[in-house]
Coordinates of C-alpha atoms in Angstrom, one line a residue:
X184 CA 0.0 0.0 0.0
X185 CA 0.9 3.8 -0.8
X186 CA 2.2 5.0 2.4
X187 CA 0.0 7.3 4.0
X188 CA 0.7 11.2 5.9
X189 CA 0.4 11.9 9.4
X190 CA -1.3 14.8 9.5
X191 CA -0.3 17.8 12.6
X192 CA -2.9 17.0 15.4
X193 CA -4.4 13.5 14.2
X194 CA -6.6 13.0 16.1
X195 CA -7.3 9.3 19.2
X196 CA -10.0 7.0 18.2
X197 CA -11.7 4.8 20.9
X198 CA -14.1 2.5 20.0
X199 CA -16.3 0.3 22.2
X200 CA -18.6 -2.4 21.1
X201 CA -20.9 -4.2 23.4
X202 CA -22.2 -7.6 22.3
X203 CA -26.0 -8.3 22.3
X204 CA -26.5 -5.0 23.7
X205 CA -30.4 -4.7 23.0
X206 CA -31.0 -0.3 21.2
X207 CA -33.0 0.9 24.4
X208 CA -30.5 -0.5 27.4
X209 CA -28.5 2.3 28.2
X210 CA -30.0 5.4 30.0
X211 CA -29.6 7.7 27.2
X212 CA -31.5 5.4 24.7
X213 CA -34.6 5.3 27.5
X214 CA -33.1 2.1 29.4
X215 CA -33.7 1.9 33.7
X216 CA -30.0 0.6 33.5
X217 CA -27.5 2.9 35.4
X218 CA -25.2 3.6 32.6
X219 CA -24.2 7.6 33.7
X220 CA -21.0 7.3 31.4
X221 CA -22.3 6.0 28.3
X222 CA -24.8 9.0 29.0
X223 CA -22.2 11.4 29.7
X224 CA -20.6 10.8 26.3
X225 CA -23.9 11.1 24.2
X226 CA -24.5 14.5 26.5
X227 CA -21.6 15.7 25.2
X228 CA -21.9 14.5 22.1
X229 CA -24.1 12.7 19.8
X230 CA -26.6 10.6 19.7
X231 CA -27.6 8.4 16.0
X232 CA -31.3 7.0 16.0
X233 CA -31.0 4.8 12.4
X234 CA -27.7 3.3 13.0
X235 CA -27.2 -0.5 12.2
X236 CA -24.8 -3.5 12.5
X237 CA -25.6 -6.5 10.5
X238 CA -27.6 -8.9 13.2
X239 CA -24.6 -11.1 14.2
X240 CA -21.0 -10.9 16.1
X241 CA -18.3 -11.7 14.2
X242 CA -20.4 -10.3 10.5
X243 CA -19.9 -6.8 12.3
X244 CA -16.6 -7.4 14.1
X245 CA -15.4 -8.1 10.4
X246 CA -17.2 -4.7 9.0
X247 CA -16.3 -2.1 11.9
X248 CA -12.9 -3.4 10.9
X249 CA -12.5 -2.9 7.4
X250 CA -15.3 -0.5 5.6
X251 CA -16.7 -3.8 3.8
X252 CA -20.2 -5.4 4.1
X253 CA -19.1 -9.2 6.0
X254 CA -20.1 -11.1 2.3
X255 CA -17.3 -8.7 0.0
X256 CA -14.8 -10.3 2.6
X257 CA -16.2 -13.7 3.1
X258 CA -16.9 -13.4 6.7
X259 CA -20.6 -13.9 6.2
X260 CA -22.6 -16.7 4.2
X261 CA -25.2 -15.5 1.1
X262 CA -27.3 -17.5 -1.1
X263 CA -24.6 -18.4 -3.9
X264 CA -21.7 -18.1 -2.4
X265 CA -19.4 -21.3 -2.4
X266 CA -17.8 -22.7 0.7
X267 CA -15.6 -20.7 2.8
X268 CA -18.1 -17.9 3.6
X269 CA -19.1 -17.3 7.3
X270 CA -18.0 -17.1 10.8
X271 CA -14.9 -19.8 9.7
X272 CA -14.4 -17.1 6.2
X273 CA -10.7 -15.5 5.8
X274 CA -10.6 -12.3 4.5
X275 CA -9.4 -11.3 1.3
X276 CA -5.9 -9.9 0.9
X277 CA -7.5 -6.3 0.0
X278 CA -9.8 -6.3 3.3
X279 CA -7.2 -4.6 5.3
X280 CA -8.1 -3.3 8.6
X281 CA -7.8 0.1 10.6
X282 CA -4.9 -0.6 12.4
X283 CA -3.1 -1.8 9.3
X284 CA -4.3 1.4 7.8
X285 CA -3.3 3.5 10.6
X286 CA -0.1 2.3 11.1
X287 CA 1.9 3.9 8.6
X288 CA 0.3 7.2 9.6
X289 CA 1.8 6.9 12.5
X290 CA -0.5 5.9 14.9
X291 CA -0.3 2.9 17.5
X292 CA -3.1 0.4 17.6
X293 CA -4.9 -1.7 20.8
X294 CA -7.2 -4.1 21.1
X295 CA -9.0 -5.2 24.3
X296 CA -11.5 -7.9 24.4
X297 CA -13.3 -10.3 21.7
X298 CA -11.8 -10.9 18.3
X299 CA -14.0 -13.0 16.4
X300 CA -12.4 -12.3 13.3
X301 CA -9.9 -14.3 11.0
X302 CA -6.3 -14.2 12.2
X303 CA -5.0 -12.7 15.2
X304 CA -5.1 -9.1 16.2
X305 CA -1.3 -8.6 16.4
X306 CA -1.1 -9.9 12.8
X307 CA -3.4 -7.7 11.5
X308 CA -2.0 -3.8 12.6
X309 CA -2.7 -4.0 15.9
X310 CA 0.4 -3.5 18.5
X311 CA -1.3 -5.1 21.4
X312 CA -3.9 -7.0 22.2
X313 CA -5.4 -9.3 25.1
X314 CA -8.9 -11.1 24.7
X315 CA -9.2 -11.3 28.4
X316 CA -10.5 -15.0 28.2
X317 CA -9.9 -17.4 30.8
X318 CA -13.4 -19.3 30.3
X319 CA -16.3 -19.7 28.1
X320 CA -17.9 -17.6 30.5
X321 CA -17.1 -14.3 31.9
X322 CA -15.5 -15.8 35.4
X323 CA -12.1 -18.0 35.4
X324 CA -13.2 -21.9 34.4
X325 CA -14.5 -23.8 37.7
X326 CA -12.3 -26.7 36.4
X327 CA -9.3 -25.1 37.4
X328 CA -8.3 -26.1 41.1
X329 CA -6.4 -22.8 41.4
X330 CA -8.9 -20.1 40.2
X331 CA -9.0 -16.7 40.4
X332 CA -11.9 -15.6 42.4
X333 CA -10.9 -11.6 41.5
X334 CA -11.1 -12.7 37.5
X335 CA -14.2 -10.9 36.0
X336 CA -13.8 -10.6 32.2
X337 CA -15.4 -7.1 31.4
X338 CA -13.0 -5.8 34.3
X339 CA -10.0 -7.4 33.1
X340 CA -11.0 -6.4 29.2
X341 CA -11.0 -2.7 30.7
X342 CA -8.2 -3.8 32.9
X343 CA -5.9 -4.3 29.3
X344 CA -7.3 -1.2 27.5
X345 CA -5.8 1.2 30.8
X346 CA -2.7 -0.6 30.5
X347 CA -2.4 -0.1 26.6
X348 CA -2.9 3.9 27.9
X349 CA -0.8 3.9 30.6
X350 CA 2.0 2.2 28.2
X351 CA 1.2 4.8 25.8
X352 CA 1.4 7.9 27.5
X353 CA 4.9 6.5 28.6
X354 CA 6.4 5.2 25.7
X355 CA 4.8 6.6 22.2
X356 CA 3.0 9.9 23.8
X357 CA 4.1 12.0 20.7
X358 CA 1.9 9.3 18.3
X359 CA -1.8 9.3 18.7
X360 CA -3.9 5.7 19.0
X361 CA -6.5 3.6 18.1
X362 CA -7.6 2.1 20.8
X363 CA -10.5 -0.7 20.0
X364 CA -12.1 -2.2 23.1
X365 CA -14.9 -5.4 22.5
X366 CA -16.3 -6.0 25.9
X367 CA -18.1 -9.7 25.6
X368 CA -21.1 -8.1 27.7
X369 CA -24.0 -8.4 28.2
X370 CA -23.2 -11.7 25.9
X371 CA -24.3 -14.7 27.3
X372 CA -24.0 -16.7 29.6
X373 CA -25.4 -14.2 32.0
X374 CA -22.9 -14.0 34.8
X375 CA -22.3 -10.6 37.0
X376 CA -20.4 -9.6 40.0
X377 CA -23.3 -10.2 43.5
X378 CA -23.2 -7.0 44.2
X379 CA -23.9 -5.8 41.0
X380 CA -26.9 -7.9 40.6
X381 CA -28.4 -7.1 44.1
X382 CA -28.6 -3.6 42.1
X383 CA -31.4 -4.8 39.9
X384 CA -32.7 -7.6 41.6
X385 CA -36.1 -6.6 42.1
X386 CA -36.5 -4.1 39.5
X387 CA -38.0 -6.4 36.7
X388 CA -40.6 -8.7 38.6
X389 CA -43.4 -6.5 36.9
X390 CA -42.3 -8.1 33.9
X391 CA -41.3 -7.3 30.1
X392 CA -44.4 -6.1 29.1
X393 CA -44.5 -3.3 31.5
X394 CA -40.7 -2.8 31.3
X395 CA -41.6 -2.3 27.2
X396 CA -44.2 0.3 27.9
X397 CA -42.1 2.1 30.1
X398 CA -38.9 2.5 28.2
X399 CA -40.9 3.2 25.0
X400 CA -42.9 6.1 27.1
X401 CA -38.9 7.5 28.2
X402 CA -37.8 7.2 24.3
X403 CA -40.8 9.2 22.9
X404 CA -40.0 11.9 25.7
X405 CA -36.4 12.0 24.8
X406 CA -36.9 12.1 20.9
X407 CA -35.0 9.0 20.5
X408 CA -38.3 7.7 18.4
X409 CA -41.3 8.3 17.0
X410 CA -42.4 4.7 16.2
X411 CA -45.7 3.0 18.2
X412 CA -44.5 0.4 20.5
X413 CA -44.3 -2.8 18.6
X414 CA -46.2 -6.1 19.2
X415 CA -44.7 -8.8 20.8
X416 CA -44.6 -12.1 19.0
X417 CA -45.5 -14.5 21.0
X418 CA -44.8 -17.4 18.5
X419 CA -41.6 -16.3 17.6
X420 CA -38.9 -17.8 20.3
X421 CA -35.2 -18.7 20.2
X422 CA -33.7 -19.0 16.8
X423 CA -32.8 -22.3 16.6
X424 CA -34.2 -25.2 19.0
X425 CA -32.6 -26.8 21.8
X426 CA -35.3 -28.2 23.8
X427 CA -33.0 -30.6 26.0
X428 CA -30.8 -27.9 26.8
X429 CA -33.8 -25.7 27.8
X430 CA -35.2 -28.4 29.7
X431 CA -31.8 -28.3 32.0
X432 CA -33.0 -25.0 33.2
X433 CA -36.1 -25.9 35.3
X434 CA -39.4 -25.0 35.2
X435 CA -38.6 -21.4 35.3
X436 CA -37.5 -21.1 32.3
X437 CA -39.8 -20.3 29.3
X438 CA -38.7 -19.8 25.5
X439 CA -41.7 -17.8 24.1
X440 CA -42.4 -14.0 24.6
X441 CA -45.8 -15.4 26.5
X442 CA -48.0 -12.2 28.3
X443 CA -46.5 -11.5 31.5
X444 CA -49.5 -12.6 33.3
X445 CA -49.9 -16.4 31.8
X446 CA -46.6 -17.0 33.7
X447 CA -46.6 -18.9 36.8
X448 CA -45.0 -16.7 40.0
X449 CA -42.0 -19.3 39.3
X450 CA -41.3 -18.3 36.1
X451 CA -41.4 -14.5 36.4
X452 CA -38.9 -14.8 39.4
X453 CA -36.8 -17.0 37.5
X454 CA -37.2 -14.5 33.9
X455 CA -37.0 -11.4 36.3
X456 CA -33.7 -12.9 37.9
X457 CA -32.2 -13.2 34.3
X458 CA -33.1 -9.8 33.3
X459 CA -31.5 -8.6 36.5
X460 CA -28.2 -10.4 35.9
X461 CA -28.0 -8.8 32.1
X462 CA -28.8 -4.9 33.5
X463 CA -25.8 -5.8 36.2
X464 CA -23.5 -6.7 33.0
X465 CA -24.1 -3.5 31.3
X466 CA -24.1 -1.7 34.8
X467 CA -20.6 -3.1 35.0
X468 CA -19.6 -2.5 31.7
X469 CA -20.5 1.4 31.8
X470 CA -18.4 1.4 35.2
X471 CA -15.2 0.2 33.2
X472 CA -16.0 2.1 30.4
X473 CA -15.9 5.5 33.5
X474 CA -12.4 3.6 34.1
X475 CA -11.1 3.9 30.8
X476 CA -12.2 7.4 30.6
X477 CA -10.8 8.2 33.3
X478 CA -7.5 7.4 32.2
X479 CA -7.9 9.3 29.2
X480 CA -8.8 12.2 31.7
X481 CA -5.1 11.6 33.4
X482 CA -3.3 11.5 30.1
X483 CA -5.4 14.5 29.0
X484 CA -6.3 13.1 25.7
X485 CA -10.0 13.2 26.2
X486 CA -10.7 16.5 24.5
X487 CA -9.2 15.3 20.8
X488 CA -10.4 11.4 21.0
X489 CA -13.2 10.5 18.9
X490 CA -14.9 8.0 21.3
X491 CA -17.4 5.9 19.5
X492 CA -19.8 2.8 20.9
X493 CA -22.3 0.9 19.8
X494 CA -23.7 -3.0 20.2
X495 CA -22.9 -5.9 17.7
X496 CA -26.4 -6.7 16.9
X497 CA -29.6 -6.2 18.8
X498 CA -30.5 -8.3 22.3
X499 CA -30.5 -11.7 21.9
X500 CA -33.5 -14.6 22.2
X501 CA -30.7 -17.3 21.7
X502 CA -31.6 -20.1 24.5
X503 CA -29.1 -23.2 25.2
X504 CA -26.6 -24.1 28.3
X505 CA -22.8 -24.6 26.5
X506 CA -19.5 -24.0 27.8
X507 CA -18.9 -25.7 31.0
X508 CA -22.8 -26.6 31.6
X509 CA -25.1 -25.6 33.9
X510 CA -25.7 -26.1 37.8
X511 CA -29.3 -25.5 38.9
X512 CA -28.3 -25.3 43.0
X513 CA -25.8 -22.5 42.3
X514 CA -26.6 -19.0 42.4
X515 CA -28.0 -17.4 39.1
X516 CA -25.4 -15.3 37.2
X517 CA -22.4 -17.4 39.0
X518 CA -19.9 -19.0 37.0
X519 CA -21.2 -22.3 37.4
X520 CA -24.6 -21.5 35.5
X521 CA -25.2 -20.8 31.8
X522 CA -28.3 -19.0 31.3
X523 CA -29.8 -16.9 28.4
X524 CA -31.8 -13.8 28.6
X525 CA -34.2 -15.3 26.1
X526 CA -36.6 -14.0 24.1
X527 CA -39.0 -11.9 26.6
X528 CA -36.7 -9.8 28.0
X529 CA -35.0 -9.4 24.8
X530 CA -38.0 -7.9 23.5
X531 CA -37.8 -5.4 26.0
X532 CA -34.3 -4.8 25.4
X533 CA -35.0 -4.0 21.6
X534 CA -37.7 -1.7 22.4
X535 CA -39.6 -0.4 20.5
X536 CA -38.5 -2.8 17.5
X537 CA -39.2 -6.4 16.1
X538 CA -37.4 -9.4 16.8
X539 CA -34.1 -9.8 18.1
X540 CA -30.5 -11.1 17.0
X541 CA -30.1 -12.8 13.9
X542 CA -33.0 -11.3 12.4
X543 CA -32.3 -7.9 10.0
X544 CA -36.1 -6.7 11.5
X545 CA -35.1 -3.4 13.2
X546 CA -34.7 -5.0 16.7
X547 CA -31.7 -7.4 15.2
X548 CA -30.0 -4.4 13.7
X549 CA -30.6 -1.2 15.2
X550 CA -27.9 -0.4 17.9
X551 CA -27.0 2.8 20.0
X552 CA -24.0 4.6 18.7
X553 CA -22.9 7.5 20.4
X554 CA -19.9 9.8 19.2
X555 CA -17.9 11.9 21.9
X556 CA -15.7 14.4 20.5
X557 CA -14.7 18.0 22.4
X558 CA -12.3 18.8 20.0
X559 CA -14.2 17.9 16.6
X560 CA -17.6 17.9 17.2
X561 CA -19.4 21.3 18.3
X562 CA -22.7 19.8 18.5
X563 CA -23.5 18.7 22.5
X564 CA -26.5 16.6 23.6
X565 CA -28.1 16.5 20.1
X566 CA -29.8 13.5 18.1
X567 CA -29.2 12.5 14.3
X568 CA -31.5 11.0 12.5
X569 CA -29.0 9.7 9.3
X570 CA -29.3 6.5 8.3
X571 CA -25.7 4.7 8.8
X572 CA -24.2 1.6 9.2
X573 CA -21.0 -0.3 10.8
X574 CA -19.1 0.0 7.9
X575 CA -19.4 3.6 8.2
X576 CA -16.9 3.1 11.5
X577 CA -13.8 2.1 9.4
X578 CA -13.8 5.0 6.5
X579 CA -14.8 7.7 9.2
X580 CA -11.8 7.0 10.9
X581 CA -9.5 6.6 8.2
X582 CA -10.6 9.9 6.3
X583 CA -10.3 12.6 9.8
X584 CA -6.7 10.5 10.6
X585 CA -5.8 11.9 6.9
X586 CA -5.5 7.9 5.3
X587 CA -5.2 8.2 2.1
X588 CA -6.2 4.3 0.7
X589 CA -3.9 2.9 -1.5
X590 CA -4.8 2.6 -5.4
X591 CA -4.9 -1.2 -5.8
X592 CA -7.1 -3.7 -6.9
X593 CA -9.5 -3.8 -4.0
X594 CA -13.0 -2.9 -4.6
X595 CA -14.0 1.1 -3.1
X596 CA -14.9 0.3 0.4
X597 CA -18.7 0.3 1.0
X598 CA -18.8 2.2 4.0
X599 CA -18.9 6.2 3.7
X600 CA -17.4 8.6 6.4
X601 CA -19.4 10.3 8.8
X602 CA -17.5 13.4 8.8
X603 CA -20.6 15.6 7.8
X604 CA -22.8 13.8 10.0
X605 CA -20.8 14.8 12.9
X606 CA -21.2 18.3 12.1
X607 CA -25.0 18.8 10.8
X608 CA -28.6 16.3 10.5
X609 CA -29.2 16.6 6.7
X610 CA -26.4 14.3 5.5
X611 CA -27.5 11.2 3.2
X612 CA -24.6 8.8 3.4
X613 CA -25.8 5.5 1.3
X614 CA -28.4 5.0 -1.1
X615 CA -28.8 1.2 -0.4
X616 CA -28.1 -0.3 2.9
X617 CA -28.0 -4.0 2.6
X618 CA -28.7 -6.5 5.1
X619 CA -28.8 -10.7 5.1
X620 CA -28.0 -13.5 7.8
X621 CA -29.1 -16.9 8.1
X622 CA -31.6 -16.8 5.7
X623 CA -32.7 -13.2 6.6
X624 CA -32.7 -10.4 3.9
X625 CA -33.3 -7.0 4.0
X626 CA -32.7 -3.9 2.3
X627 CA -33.6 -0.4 3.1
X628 CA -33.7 2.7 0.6
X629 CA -34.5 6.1 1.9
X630 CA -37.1 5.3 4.6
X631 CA -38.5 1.6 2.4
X632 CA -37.4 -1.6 3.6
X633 CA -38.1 -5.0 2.1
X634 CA -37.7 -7.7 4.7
X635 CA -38.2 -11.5 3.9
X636 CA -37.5 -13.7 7.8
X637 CA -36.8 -17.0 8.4
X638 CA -38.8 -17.4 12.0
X639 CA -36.7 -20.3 12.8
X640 CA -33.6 -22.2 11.7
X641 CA -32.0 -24.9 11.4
X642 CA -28.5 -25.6 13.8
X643 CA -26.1 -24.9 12.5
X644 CA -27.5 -23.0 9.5
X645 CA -24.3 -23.3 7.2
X646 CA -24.7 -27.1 7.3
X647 CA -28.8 -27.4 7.0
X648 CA -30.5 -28.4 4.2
X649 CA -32.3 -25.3 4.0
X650 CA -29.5 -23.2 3.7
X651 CA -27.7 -25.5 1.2
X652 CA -31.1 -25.4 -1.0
X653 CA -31.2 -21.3 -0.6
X654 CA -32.6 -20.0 -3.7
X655 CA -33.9 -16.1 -4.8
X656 CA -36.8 -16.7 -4.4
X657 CA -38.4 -14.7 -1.2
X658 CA -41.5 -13.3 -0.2
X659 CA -40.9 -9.9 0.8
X660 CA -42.8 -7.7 3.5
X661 CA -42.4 -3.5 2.8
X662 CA -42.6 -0.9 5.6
X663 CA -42.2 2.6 5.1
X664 CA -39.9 3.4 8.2
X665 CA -40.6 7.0 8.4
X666 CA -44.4 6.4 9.8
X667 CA -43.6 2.8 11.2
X668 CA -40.4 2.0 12.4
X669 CA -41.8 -0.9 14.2
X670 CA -42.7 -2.3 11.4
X671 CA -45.9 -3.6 12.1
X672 CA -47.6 -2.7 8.8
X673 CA -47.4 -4.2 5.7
X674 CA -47.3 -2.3 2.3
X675 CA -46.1 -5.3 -0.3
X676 CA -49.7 -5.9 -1.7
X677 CA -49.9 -1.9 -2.1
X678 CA -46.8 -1.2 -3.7
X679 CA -46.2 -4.6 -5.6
X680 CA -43.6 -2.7 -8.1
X681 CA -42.0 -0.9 -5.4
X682 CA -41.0 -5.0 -4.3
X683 CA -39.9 -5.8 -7.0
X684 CA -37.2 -3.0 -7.7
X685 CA -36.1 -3.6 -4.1
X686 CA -35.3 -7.2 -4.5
X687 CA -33.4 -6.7 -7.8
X688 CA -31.5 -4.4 -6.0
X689 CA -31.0 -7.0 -3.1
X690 CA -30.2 -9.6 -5.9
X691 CA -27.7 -7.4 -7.7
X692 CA -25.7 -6.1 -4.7
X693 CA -25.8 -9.8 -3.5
X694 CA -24.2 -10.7 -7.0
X695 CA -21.7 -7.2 -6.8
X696 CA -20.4 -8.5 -3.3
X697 CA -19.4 -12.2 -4.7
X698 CA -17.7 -11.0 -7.2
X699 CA -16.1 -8.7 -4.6
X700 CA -15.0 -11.7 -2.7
X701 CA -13.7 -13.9 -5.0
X702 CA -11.4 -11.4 -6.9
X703 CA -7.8 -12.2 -4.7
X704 CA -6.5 -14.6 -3.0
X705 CA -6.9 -15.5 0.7
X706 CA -5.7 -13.4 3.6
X707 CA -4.3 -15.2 6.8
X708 CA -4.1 -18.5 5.1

């Protein structure tokens, strides 16, 4: 690549990403959870109402990383593409990411937390890098005779990104950074600190149904929507079925979105419990976020940082017990249990949206992204309403660090800066904004979105029969966003032609993005 410039006063970049982080969690986004730094930044910053990831972890790890939609750079499965796509997918040689972009422009690059892309983080730009993982949960492994009963990964993940600080301000405090932290939070399993689920462990035995009204009423009074609460779908539970796991949780558990009030007193203890343990994991996380602040306080960076955070994909209604299994005697959210916070809850979490994780309805793909920046961004406390995307993160960066992208073969990089966004609400960044996982496909132009779901799928979908047999054919609902966001009105028998030029758009960016992909060899082989 063409070596880039290091502009006088580049600016820090900090991004966080939270994982199944549901859009109306934190405070600011009309969530009950205590989250007064993640609300401190979006007071002194911004606030984006239509911002998206692409439903699923790794597809939007891969994307905040390089610019690219997950399918131009193989880290996502489509119908048509040959083997190789998906979570196992490696990267093109083109599909570069911001550290390696960054790093002849002088900057030094971090990472702190989940990776969950292909190759490791020091081999792709990044100078340091610790995934804080000592368990398939967030505790240190209960097989180990010797563990650690301090170990709590969102406190060690914060615990890495203040050293990467501290190191810097010591050693390379004349370069500015990219620091990337990926706390696993509120990801299940749901496990927490005690004393940070005695917080909340009461607050949710009203149950999801009043929790939904009542963050929807705090979102309309804070402008954060305009969008009638959507319906809950009471026939619509986890993803994919694992009915002997489930059964391993007890009768408390339940795997459908039911009315509050058909539950036994059992059951909304036991769903009330769960939804207690995820508010302490975000309660936690905002605390180490303060921490990480904080040390960009001491180091006096704070005022030219661009701090950015958002979630990986809406809340999640996955239910199964993995990792190292599940105890029913031990306390909820300790490391010996594995739950899920399951469809219900998640539904509240996504409020006011539809569906959850894995699905590209607006509750699998809407997040909260905040931007924090005193030096670059005048604006304080105010909402935009442009419609963006996470492969907006990676071209943003690149073009106010002064990257200039090399002229190779690589295909232009799908994502667009959000330079004028920061500075004003009239800026119209994409044309398209694509959307497909697992058998769900979306695209949304100006304020119309085709949709076609798959309400439940086979495990694992890259191996089903379904997904092998995957054809174009789709029966597409329409919603016009501006006057239903919740899309709970169907306009595809009204506007039949609008359909159809929507899905030969879907079709022909689906067949742009292969070609994408299987242009140059393999990166990380």
């Amino acid at each position: 690549m063409s070596a880039a410039h290091l502009s006088a006063g580049s600016p820090n970049f900090l991004v966080i990403i939270a994982d199944d982080m549901g859009f109306s969690d934190a405070g600011c986004y009309g969530g009950e959870i205590a989250t007064p730094n993640l609300d401190g930044l979006a007071a002194g910053g911004l606030k984006f109402t239509q911002f998206y990831n692409t439903a699923r972890c790794w597809p939007t790890r891969s994307s905040l990383l390089t610019g690219y939609y997950p399918q131009q750079i193989r880290r996502d499965a489509m119908p048509g593409a040959p083997r190789g796509f998906g979570g196992g997918g490696k990267r093109p040689e083109w599909a570069q990411t911001i550290a390696e972009y960054l790093h002849p422009a002088g900057y030094r690059s971090y990472h702190s937390g989940k990776w969950h892309v292909d190759g490791k983080p020091t081999a792709n730009g990044f100078d340091l890098s610790n995934e804080a993982t000592r368990s398939p949960g967030f505790f240190d492994s209960i097989k180990r005779q010797d563990r650690d009963p301090d170990f709590y990964r969102t406190i060690a993940t914060a615990d890495h990104a203040i050293e990467c600080l501290q190191q810097h301000e010591t050693e390379f405090s004349d370069r500015p950074f990219f620091q990337y932290v990926a706390f696993h939070a509120p990801h299940f399993p749901l496990h927490a600190l005690p004393e940070d689920i005695d917080r909340y462990r009461d607050r949710y035995i009203q149950g999801w149904d009043a929790l939904r009204k009542e963050r929807h009423d705090r979102q309309r009074n804070l402008g954060i929507t305009n969008a009638e609460l959507s319906a809950v779908e009471p026939n619509v539970g986890p993803p994919y079925a694992f009915p002997d796991q489930i059964a391993l949780l007890g009768p408390g558990e339940i795997n459908r979105p039911l009315p509050w009030d058909q539950l036994t007193a059992q059951q909304q203890r036991f769903q009330a419990t769960k939804m207690a343990i995820h508010a302490a994991m975000i309660d936690r996380m905002d605390r180490e976020i303060g921490r990480i602040l904080g040390q960009l306080r001491s180091m006096k960076a704070m005022q030219d940082t661009l701090i950015l955070f958002l979630s990986d994909n809406g809340a999640s209604a996955e239910m199964m017990v993995r990792g190292e299994g599940h105890d029913p005697s031990a306390a909820p959210g300790s490391a010996a249990t594995y739950l899920c916070l399951g469809p219900g809850f998640s539904s509240a979490a996504n409020t006011p949206f539809r569906r959850h994780k894995t699905w590209v309805h607006e509750g699998g793909i809407s997040t909260p992204f905040i931007a924090h920046w005193p030096n670059g961004i005048a604006a304080k406390n105010e909402l935009r309403s442009t419609i963006a995307h996470v492969i907006d993160i990676a071209p943003t960066i690149l073009d106010l660090a002064g990257v200039e992208l090399p002229d190779n073969d690589a295909p232009p990089i799908s994502g667009k800066s959000l330079k004028s966004a920061l500075q004003s609400d009239d800026t119209t960044l994409h044309e398209d904004v694509w959307f497909y996982h697992e058998g769900n496909r979306a695209l949304r132009q100006g304020d119309w979105k085709i949709i076609h779901s798959n309400a439940s799928r086979e495990f694992p979908w890259g191996q089903s029969k379904e997904a092998a047999n995957e054809t174009d054919k789709a029966n597409w609902s329409l919603y016009d966003l501006a006057n239903d966001r919740a899309e709970q009105n169907d306009l595809a028998s009204a506007h039949p032609e609008k359909v159809k030029a929507m899905q030969d758009r879907w079709i022909e960016l689906r067949d742009q993005f292969l070609l994408d992909a299987t242009r140059s060899q393999d990166k990380n082989p």
